[in-house]
Tab-separated table of C-alpha atoms in Angstrom:
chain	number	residue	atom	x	y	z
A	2	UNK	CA	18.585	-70.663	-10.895
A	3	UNK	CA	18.996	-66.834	-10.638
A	4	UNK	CA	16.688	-64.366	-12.017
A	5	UNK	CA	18.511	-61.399	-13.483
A	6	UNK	CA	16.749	-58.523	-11.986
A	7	UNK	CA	16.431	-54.880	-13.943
A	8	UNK	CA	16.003	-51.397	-13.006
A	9	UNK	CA	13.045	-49.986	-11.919
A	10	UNK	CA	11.404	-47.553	-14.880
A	11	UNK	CA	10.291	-44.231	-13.462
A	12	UNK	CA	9.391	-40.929	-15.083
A	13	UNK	CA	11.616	-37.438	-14.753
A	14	UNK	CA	9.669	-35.201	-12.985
A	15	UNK	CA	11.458	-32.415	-14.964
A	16	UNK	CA	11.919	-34.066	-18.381
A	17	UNK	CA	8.620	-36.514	-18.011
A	18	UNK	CA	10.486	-39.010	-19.968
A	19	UNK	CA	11.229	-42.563	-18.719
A	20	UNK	CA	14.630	-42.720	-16.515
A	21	UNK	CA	15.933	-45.574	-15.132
A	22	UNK	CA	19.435	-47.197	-14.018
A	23	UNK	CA	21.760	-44.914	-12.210
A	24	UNK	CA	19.822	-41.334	-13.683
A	25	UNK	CA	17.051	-42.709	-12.003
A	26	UNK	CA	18.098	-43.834	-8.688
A	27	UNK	CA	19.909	-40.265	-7.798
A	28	UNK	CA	16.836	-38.587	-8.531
A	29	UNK	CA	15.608	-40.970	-6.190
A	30	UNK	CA	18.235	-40.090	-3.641
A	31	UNK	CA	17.504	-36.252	-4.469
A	32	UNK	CA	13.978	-36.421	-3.860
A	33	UNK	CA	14.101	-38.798	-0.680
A	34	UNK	CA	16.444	-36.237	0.628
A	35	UNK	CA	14.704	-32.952	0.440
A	36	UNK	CA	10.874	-34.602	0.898
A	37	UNK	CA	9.808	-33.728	4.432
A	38	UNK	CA	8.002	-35.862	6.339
A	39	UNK	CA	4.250	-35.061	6.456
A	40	UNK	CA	4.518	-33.128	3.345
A	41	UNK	CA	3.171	-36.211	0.924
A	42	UNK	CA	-0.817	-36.863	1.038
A	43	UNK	CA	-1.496	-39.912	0.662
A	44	UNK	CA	2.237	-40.742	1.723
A	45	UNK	CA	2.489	-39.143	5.115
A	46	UNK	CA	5.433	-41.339	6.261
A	47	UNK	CA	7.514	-40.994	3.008
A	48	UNK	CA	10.457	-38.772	3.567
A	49	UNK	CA	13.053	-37.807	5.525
A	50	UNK	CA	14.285	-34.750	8.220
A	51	UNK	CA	17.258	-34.472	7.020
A	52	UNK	CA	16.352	-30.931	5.689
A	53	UNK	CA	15.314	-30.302	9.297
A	54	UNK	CA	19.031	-29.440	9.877
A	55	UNK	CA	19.159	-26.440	7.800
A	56	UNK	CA	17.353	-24.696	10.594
A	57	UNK	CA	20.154	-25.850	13.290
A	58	UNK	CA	23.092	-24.627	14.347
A	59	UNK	CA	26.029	-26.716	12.169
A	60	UNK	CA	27.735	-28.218	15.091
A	61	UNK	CA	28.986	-32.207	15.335
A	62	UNK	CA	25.504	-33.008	16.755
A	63	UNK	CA	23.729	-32.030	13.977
A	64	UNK	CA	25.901	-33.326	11.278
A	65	UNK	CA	25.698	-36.806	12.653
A	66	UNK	CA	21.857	-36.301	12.792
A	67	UNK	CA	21.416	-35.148	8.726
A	68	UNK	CA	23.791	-38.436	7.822
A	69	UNK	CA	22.106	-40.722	10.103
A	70	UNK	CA	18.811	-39.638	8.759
A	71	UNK	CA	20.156	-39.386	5.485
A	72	UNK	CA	21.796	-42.809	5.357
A	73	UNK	CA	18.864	-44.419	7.284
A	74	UNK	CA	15.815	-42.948	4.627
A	75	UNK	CA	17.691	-44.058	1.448
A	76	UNK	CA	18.111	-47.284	2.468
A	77	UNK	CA	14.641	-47.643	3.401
A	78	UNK	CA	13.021	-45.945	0.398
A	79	UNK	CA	15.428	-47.185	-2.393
A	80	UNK	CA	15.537	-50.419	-3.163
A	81	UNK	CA	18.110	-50.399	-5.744
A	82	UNK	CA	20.939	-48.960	-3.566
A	83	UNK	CA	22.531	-49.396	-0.776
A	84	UNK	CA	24.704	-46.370	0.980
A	85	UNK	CA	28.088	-46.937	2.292
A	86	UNK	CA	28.838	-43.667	3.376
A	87	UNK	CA	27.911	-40.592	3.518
A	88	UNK	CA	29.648	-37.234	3.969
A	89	UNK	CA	28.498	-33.488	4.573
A	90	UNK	CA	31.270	-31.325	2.668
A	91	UNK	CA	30.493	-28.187	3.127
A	92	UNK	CA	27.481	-26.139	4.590
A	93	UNK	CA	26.795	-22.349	4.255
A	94	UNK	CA	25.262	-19.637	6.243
A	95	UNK	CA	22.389	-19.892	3.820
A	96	UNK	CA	21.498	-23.285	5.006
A	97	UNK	CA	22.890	-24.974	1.785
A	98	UNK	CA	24.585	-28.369	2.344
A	99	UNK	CA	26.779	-30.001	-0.115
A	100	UNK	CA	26.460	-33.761	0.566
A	101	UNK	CA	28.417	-36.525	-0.743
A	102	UNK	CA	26.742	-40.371	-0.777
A	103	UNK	CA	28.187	-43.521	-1.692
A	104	UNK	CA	27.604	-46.715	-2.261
A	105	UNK	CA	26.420	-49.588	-4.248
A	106	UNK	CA	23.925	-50.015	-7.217
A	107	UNK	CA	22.564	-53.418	-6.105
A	108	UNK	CA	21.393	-54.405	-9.745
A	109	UNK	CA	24.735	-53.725	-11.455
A	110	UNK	CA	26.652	-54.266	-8.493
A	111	UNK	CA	28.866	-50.809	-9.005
A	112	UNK	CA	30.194	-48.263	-6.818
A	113	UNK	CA	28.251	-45.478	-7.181
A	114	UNK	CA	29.247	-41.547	-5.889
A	115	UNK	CA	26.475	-38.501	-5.629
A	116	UNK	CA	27.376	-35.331	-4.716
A	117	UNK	CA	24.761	-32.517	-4.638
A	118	UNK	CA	23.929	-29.685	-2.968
A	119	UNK	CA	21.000	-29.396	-1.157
């Protein structure tokens, strides 16, 4: 027999109500995203580098670097979701990437599409 499994509760950091579902898991993929590594205290290893690339020169190299990373960290750190691809739109001289990630909410089993910039 199956157990039906449920979202994970968490609270908005912004709103500091309870999220959960899809709200919840692209916060998720927000946060995992633009956390460095060695930034957390007690959570040195949490994180990612993919904001590391904002300091690079936006050649092929580097793009494959931020989705690797990208890809690579949310599937680690998020448990409800799993990416199927992931694509860099467009990135400024600022440093300001506009990322696109999809893929699949494991709980509900739906295709699921982000796109923010960061």
């Amino acid at each position: 027999m199956a157990l039906k499994r449920e979202h994970l509760v968490d609270i908005d950091p912004d709103t500091l109500e309870y999220v959960s579902g899809w709200p919840r898991i692209k916060k998720s993929i927000f946060t995992i995203l633009t956390t460095r590594l060695r930034t957390r205290i007690m959570r040195l290893w949490w994180g990612s580098a993919y904001l590391d690339a904002q300091d690079k020169p936006m050649n092929f190299e580097t793009m494959m670097d931020s989705i690797y990373e990208a890809a690579s960290k949310i599937n680690e750190y998020e448990p409800e979701f799993n990416v199927t691809r992931i694509v860099i739109t467009s990135a400024q001289a600022n440093g300001e990437m506009q990322v696109r990630v999809e893929g699949v909410d494991l709980i509900d089993q739906q295709n699921r599409i982000i796109s923010q910039a960061i």
